[in-house]
Amino acid sequence: GTPVVQLDWRPPARNSAQIEAGLATLAPHASRIAEANAEALRRMLAANPVLIDVRPAGEVIRGLGDRMILHAGPPIEWTRMCGPLQGAIAGAIVFEGWAPDLEAATALAASGGVQFHPNHHFDAVGPMTGITTRSMPVMVVENKTFQNRAYCMINEGLGKVMRFGANDAEVLARLHWLADSFGPAFGAALRATGGLDLVPLISRG
């Protein structure tokens, strides 16, 4: 019962010759773009994601080395990071044992003592600040249709959490519990049952 308006929308050029020229270069490729979008949609609809395991990130994410921190969003240097992201990084450094306290961790991060990379460069994702380091337990999701895998840190729950930039002793203690107790138990259960189909859970959600 709600009126719908179909709008032929295009990105506004805002009287910019450079933007207009950039958009003009796309026009001859309209059919290829449409085909690529259709193929992307087909693959998404054909996907069959199954949660198959929980493992320390360093064991399953290829290329995730020591003194490396993955974060949500695009590439960004320390000086341009928002406060919550810097706080989460400092907490992750202490969690990994690369620095004894938050002050030293902040100094280490600011001095270039750790590498920063986006999660999506390593087939990983993360909510909010989206921090991933080697010792953190990640859920391993395999797309059974195409055999590709993706990884995500276990949700820390409610309250003070690293994904919002919290980094005190309570937050770090919860991360250690996830890494040392819950993660291994959850992973063992998933391996014993052959994994958990996620599409029915997504549908119910």
PDB file of C-alpha atoms in Angstrom:
ATOM      1  CA  GLY A   1       0.000   0.000   0.000  1.00  0.00           C
ATOM      2  CA  THR A   2       3.006   2.313  -0.071  1.00  0.00           C
ATOM      3  CA  PRO A   3       3.620   4.393  -3.197  1.00  0.00           C
ATOM      4  CA  VAL A   4       6.899   3.575  -4.931  1.00  0.00           C
ATOM      5  CA  VAL A   5       8.877   5.878  -7.196  1.00  0.00           C
ATOM      6  CA  GLN A   6      11.381   4.453  -9.679  1.00  0.00           C
ATOM      7  CA  LEU A   7      14.296   6.857 -10.013  1.00  0.00           C
ATOM      8  CA  ASP A   8      16.963   6.721 -12.708  1.00  0.00           C
ATOM      9  CA  TRP A   9      19.733   7.952 -10.409  1.00  0.00           C
ATOM     10  CA  ARG A  10      23.324   8.634 -11.337  1.00  0.00           C
ATOM     11  CA  PRO A  11      26.173   9.893  -9.120  1.00  0.00           C
ATOM     12  CA  PRO A  12      26.143  13.707  -9.157  1.00  0.00           C
ATOM     13  CA  ALA A  13      29.132  15.307 -10.860  1.00  0.00           C
ATOM     14  CA  ARG A  14      28.688  18.565  -8.912  1.00  0.00           C
ATOM     15  CA  ASN A  15      29.945  20.552 -11.892  1.00  0.00           C
ATOM     16  CA  SER A  16      33.317  18.835 -11.705  1.00  0.00           C
ATOM     17  CA  ALA A  17      34.961  18.209 -15.053  1.00  0.00           C
ATOM     18  CA  GLN A  18      37.149  15.512 -13.505  1.00  0.00           C
ATOM     19  CA  ILE A  19      34.176  13.601 -12.094  1.00  0.00           C
ATOM     20  CA  GLU A  20      32.226  14.013 -15.318  1.00  0.00           C
ATOM     21  CA  ALA A  21      35.171  12.630 -17.283  1.00  0.00           C
ATOM     22  CA  GLY A  22      35.482   9.686 -14.891  1.00  0.00           C
ATOM     23  CA  LEU A  23      31.789   8.831 -15.191  1.00  0.00           C
ATOM     24  CA  ALA A  24      31.974   9.188 -18.963  1.00  0.00           C
ATOM     25  CA  THR A  25      34.682   6.524 -19.141  1.00  0.00           C
ATOM     26  CA  LEU A  26      32.271   4.044 -17.544  1.00  0.00           C
ATOM     27  CA  ALA A  27      29.438   4.554 -20.020  1.00  0.00           C
ATOM     28  CA  PRO A  28      30.924   2.405 -22.843  1.00  0.00           C
ATOM     29  CA  HIS A  29      31.279  -0.462 -20.367  1.00  0.00           C
ATOM     30  CA  ALA A  30      27.688  -0.426 -19.133  1.00  0.00           C
ATOM     31  CA  SER A  31      26.883  -3.911 -20.428  1.00  0.00           C
ATOM     32  CA  ARG A  32      30.066  -5.430 -18.905  1.00  0.00           C
ATOM     33  CA  ILE A  33      29.286  -3.729 -15.587  1.00  0.00           C
ATOM     34  CA  ALA A  34      25.745  -5.108 -15.640  1.00  0.00           C
ATOM     35  CA  GLU A  35      27.058  -8.608 -16.388  1.00  0.00           C
ATOM     36  CA  ALA A  36      29.601  -8.370 -13.557  1.00  0.00           C
ATOM     37  CA  ASN A  37      26.917  -7.196 -11.119  1.00  0.00           C
ATOM     38  CA  ALA A  38      24.644 -10.048 -12.171  1.00  0.00           C
ATOM     39  CA  GLU A  39      27.475 -12.558 -11.662  1.00  0.00           C
ATOM     40  CA  ALA A  40      28.263 -11.106  -8.221  1.00  0.00           C
ATOM     41  CA  LEU A  41      24.604 -11.451  -7.233  1.00  0.00           C
ATOM     42  CA  ARG A  42      24.476 -15.010  -8.592  1.00  0.00           C
ATOM     43  CA  ARG A  43      27.477 -15.997  -6.480  1.00  0.00           C
ATOM     44  CA  MET A  44      26.005 -14.450  -3.344  1.00  0.00           C
ATOM     45  CA  LEU A  45      22.703 -16.259  -3.825  1.00  0.00           C
ATOM     46  CA  ALA A  46      24.472 -19.550  -4.621  1.00  0.00           C
ATOM     47  CA  ALA A  47      26.728 -19.361  -1.566  1.00  0.00           C
ATOM     48  CA  ASN A  48      26.417 -22.006   1.153  1.00  0.00           C
ATOM     49  CA  PRO A  49      28.286 -20.682   4.218  1.00  0.00           C
ATOM     50  CA  VAL A  50      29.035 -23.209   6.954  1.00  0.00           C
ATOM     51  CA  LEU A  51      30.698 -22.412  10.285  1.00  0.00           C
ATOM     52  CA  ILE A  52      33.256 -25.225  10.417  1.00  0.00           C
ATOM     53  CA  ASP A  53      35.729 -24.321  13.157  1.00  0.00           C
ATOM     54  CA  VAL A  54      37.142 -21.853  15.661  1.00  0.00           C
ATOM     55  CA  ARG A  55      40.920 -21.460  15.674  1.00  0.00           C
ATOM     56  CA  PRO A  56      43.544 -18.894  16.655  1.00  0.00           C
ATOM     57  CA  ALA A  57      43.780 -16.418  13.808  1.00  0.00           C
ATOM     58  CA  GLY A  58      47.485 -17.071  13.348  1.00  0.00           C
ATOM     59  CA  GLU A  59      46.770 -20.719  12.538  1.00  0.00           C
ATOM     60  CA  VAL A  60      44.236 -20.125   9.780  1.00  0.00           C
ATOM     61  CA  ILE A  61      44.696 -16.643   8.275  1.00  0.00           C
ATOM     62  CA  ARG A  62      47.472 -16.881   5.723  1.00  0.00           C
ATOM     63  CA  GLY A  63      50.007 -14.078   5.978  1.00  0.00           C
ATOM     64  CA  LEU A  64      48.962 -12.870   9.430  1.00  0.00           C
ATOM     65  CA  GLY A  65      52.371 -12.446  11.010  1.00  0.00           C
ATOM     66  CA  ASP A  66      53.737 -11.310  14.345  1.00  0.00           C
ATOM     67  CA  ARG A  67      53.333  -7.632  15.241  1.00  0.00           C
ATOM     68  CA  MET A  68      50.512  -7.368  12.684  1.00  0.00           C
ATOM     69  CA  ILE A  69      47.057  -5.998  13.469  1.00  0.00           C
ATOM     70  CA  LEU A  70      44.061  -6.280  11.167  1.00  0.00           C
ATOM     71  CA  HIS A  71      41.295  -3.694  11.526  1.00  0.00           C
ATOM     72  CA  ALA A  72      37.939  -2.807  10.024  1.00  0.00           C
ATOM     73  CA  GLY A  73      37.697  -0.346   7.169  1.00  0.00           C
ATOM     74  CA  PRO A  74      40.182   0.735   4.507  1.00  0.00           C
ATOM     75  CA  PRO A  75      43.931   1.215   4.969  1.00  0.00           C
ATOM     76  CA  ILE A  76      44.685   3.980   7.464  1.00  0.00           C
ATOM     77  CA  GLU A  77      47.724   5.178   9.377  1.00  0.00           C
ATOM     78  CA  TRP A  78      47.880   5.575  13.161  1.00  0.00           C
ATOM     79  CA  THR A  79      47.605   9.374  13.191  1.00  0.00           C
ATOM     80  CA  ARG A  80      44.316   9.301  11.247  1.00  0.00           C
ATOM     81  CA  MET A  81      42.645   6.560  13.311  1.00  0.00           C
ATOM     82  CA  CYS A  82      39.696   7.470  15.514  1.00  0.00           C
ATOM     83  CA  GLY A  83      39.979   7.171  19.293  1.00  0.00           C
ATOM     84  CA  PRO A  84      38.111   3.860  19.611  1.00  0.00           C
ATOM     85  CA  LEU A  85      40.299   2.243  16.949  1.00  0.00           C
ATOM     86  CA  GLN A  86      43.482   3.463  18.647  1.00  0.00           C
ATOM     87  CA  GLY A  87      42.161   2.210  21.988  1.00  0.00           C
ATOM     88  CA  ALA A  88      41.345  -1.199  20.568  1.00  0.00           C
ATOM     89  CA  ILE A  89      44.781  -1.458  18.994  1.00  0.00           C
ATOM     90  CA  ALA A  90      46.479  -0.588  22.292  1.00  0.00           C
ATOM     91  CA  GLY A  91      44.418  -3.274  24.030  1.00  0.00           C
ATOM     92  CA  ALA A  92      45.249  -5.826  21.341  1.00  0.00           C
ATOM     93  CA  ILE A  93      48.963  -5.100  21.740  1.00  0.00           C
ATOM     94  CA  VAL A  94      48.762  -5.752  25.494  1.00  0.00           C
ATOM     95  CA  PHE A  95      46.638  -8.855  24.866  1.00  0.00           C
ATOM     96  CA  GLU A  96      49.318 -10.240  22.554  1.00  0.00           C
ATOM     97  CA  GLY A  97      52.057  -9.436  25.066  1.00  0.00           C
ATOM     98  CA  TRP A  98      53.904  -7.046  22.741  1.00  0.00           C
ATOM     99  CA  ALA A  99      53.849  -4.340  25.440  1.00  0.00           C
ATOM    100  CA  PRO A 100      53.394  -4.492  29.233  1.00  0.00           C
ATOM    101  CA  ASP A 101      50.705  -1.812  29.534  1.00  0.00           C
ATOM    102  CA  LEU A 102      48.454   0.475  27.507  1.00  0.00           C
ATOM    103  CA  GLU A 103      50.836   3.428  27.616  1.00  0.00           C
ATOM    104  CA  ALA A 104      53.685   1.373  26.191  1.00  0.00           C
ATOM    105  CA  ALA A 105      51.307  -0.189  23.682  1.00  0.00           C
ATOM    106  CA  THR A 106      50.199   3.222  22.421  1.00  0.00           C
ATOM    107  CA  ALA A 107      53.826   4.311  22.070  1.00  0.00           C
ATOM    108  CA  LEU A 108      54.643   1.118  20.165  1.00  0.00           C
ATOM    109  CA  ALA A 109      51.741   1.617  17.767  1.00  0.00           C
ATOM    110  CA  ALA A 110      52.558   5.297  17.200  1.00  0.00           C
ATOM    111  CA  SER A 111      56.237   4.558  16.538  1.00  0.00           C
ATOM    112  CA  GLY A 112      55.559   2.092  13.731  1.00  0.00           C
ATOM    113  CA  GLY A 113      56.348  -0.958  15.851  1.00  0.00           C
ATOM    114  CA  VAL A 114      53.327  -2.844  14.490  1.00  0.00           C
ATOM    115  CA  GLN A 115      51.871  -3.228  11.019  1.00  0.00           C
ATOM    116  CA  PHE A 116      48.277  -2.240  10.261  1.00  0.00           C
ATOM    117  CA  HIS A 117      46.216  -3.884   7.524  1.00  0.00           C
ATOM    118  CA  PRO A 118      42.492  -4.035   6.708  1.00  0.00           C
ATOM    119  CA  ASN A 119      40.743  -7.278   7.641  1.00  0.00           C
ATOM    120  CA  HIS A 120      39.405  -7.691   4.119  1.00  0.00           C
ATOM    121  CA  HIS A 121      42.911  -7.915   2.671  1.00  0.00           C
ATOM    122  CA  PHE A 122      43.156 -11.244   4.540  1.00  0.00           C
ATOM    123  CA  ASP A 123      39.641 -12.664   3.891  1.00  0.00           C
ATOM    124  CA  ALA A 124      38.571 -11.531   7.356  1.00  0.00           C
ATOM    125  CA  VAL A 125      35.863  -9.221   8.667  1.00  0.00           C
ATOM    126  CA  GLY A 126      35.188  -7.492  11.961  1.00  0.00           C
ATOM    127  CA  PRO A 127      32.461  -5.278  13.440  1.00  0.00           C
ATOM    128  CA  MET A 128      33.157  -1.681  14.465  1.00  0.00           C
ATOM    129  CA  THR A 129      36.948  -1.457  15.068  1.00  0.00           C
ATOM    130  CA  GLY A 130      37.198  -5.086  13.897  1.00  0.00           C
ATOM    131  CA  ILE A 131      40.557  -5.975  15.453  1.00  0.00           C
ATOM    132  CA  THR A 132      42.210  -9.307  14.578  1.00  0.00           C
ATOM    133  CA  THR A 133      45.594 -10.518  15.869  1.00  0.00           C
ATOM    134  CA  ARG A 134      47.337 -13.890  15.835  1.00  0.00           C
ATOM    135  CA  SER A 135      46.152 -15.149  19.229  1.00  0.00           C
ATOM    136  CA  MET A 136      42.516 -14.141  18.865  1.00  0.00           C
ATOM    137  CA  PRO A 137      40.070 -16.998  18.222  1.00  0.00           C
ATOM    138  CA  VAL A 138      38.292 -16.576  14.899  1.00  0.00           C
ATOM    139  CA  MET A 139      35.291 -18.353  13.479  1.00  0.00           C
ATOM    140  CA  VAL A 140      36.139 -20.136  10.238  1.00  0.00           C
ATOM    141  CA  VAL A 141      33.328 -20.016   7.679  1.00  0.00           C
ATOM    142  CA  GLU A 142      33.628 -22.090   4.513  1.00  0.00           C
ATOM    143  CA  ASN A 143      31.517 -21.398   1.462  1.00  0.00           C
ATOM    144  CA  LYS A 144      30.796 -24.974   0.425  1.00  0.00           C
ATOM    145  CA  THR A 145      29.696 -23.897  -3.055  1.00  0.00           C
ATOM    146  CA  PHE A 146      32.962 -22.234  -4.043  1.00  0.00           C
ATOM    147  CA  GLN A 147      35.343 -23.621  -1.364  1.00  0.00           C
ATOM    148  CA  ASN A 148      36.517 -20.185  -0.201  1.00  0.00           C
ATOM    149  CA  ARG A 149      36.833 -19.292   3.492  1.00  0.00           C
ATOM    150  CA  ALA A 150      36.388 -16.186   5.620  1.00  0.00           C
ATOM    151  CA  TYR A 151      37.259 -15.415   9.236  1.00  0.00           C
ATOM    152  CA  CYS A 152      35.789 -13.320  12.025  1.00  0.00           C
ATOM    153  CA  MET A 153      36.698 -12.777  15.668  1.00  0.00           C
ATOM    154  CA  ILE A 154      34.184 -14.230  18.144  1.00  0.00           C
ATOM    155  CA  ASN A 155      31.696 -11.648  19.415  1.00  0.00           C
ATOM    156  CA  GLU A 156      32.815 -10.468  22.861  1.00  0.00           C
ATOM    157  CA  GLY A 157      29.267  -9.995  24.126  1.00  0.00           C
ATOM    158  CA  LEU A 158      27.718  -6.911  25.709  1.00  0.00           C
ATOM    159  CA  GLY A 159      29.226  -4.186  27.882  1.00  0.00           C
ATOM    160  CA  LYS A 160      32.814  -3.031  27.604  1.00  0.00           C
ATOM    161  CA  VAL A 161      34.293  -4.612  24.479  1.00  0.00           C
ATOM    162  CA  MET A 162      37.329  -4.080  22.277  1.00  0.00           C
ATOM    163  CA  ARG A 163      35.217  -3.566  19.160  1.00  0.00           C
ATOM    164  CA  PHE A 164      34.144  -0.227  20.712  1.00  0.00           C
ATOM    165  CA  GLY A 165      37.661   0.693  21.819  1.00  0.00           C
ATOM    166  CA  ALA A 166      37.556  -0.578  25.418  1.00  0.00           C
ATOM    167  CA  ASN A 167      40.829  -2.053  26.615  1.00  0.00           C
ATOM    168  CA  ASP A 168      40.914  -2.376  30.404  1.00  0.00           C
ATOM    169  CA  ALA A 169      41.676  -5.502  32.457  1.00  0.00           C
ATOM    170  CA  GLU A 170      38.082  -6.754  32.236  1.00  0.00           C
ATOM    171  CA  VAL A 171      38.108  -6.570  28.440  1.00  0.00           C
ATOM    172  CA  LEU A 172      41.465  -8.338  28.192  1.00  0.00           C
ATOM    173  CA  ALA A 173      40.384 -11.026  30.663  1.00  0.00           C
ATOM    174  CA  ARG A 174      37.332 -11.786  28.513  1.00  0.00           C
ATOM    175  CA  LEU A 175      39.531 -12.030  25.418  1.00  0.00           C
ATOM    176  CA  HIS A 176      41.843 -14.461  27.196  1.00  0.00           C
ATOM    177  CA  TRP A 177      38.819 -16.561  28.254  1.00  0.00           C
ATOM    178  CA  LEU A 178      37.586 -16.625  24.648  1.00  0.00           C
ATOM    179  CA  ALA A 179      41.042 -17.632  23.445  1.00  0.00           C
ATOM    180  CA  ASP A 180      41.861 -20.174  26.159  1.00  0.00           C
ATOM    181  CA  SER A 181      38.505 -21.732  27.081  1.00  0.00           C
ATOM    182  CA  PHE A 182      35.468 -20.899  24.996  1.00  0.00           C
ATOM    183  CA  GLY A 183      37.162 -20.816  21.582  1.00  0.00           C
ATOM    184  CA  PRO A 184      38.792 -24.270  21.831  1.00  0.00           C
ATOM    185  CA  ALA A 185      35.570 -25.800  23.181  1.00  0.00           C
ATOM    186  CA  PHE A 186      33.444 -24.186  20.477  1.00  0.00           C
ATOM    187  CA  GLY A 187      35.883 -25.295  17.778  1.00  0.00           C
ATOM    188  CA  ALA A 188      35.902 -28.875  19.052  1.00  0.00           C
ATOM    189  CA  ALA A 189      32.099 -28.967  19.040  1.00  0.00           C
ATOM    190  CA  LEU A 190      31.929 -27.655  15.468  1.00  0.00           C
ATOM    191  CA  ARG A 191      34.483 -30.186  14.248  1.00  0.00           C
ATOM    192  CA  ALA A 192      32.649 -33.014  16.005  1.00  0.00           C
ATOM    193  CA  THR A 193      29.313 -32.112  14.416  1.00  0.00           C
ATOM    194  CA  GLY A 194      30.647 -31.366  10.943  1.00  0.00           C
ATOM    195  CA  GLY A 195      29.908 -27.653  11.099  1.00  0.00           C
ATOM    196  CA  LEU A 196      26.863 -25.434  11.377  1.00  0.00           C
ATOM    197  CA  ASP A 197      24.850 -24.327   8.329  1.00  0.00           C
ATOM    198  CA  LEU A 198      24.436 -20.559   8.520  1.00  0.00           C
ATOM    199  CA  VAL A 199      21.742 -19.936   5.891  1.00  0.00           C
ATOM    200  CA  PRO A 200      18.925 -21.249   8.142  1.00  0.00           C
ATOM    201  CA  LEU A 201      20.167 -19.009  10.973  1.00  0.00           C
ATOM    202  CA  ILE A 202      20.349 -16.022   8.624  1.00  0.00           C
ATOM    203  CA  SER A 203      16.830 -16.779   7.375  1.00  0.00           C
ATOM    204  CA  ARG A 204      15.437 -16.927  10.914  1.00  0.00           C
ATOM    205  CA  GLY A 205      17.289 -13.710  11.766  1.00  0.00           C
TER     206      GLY A 205
END
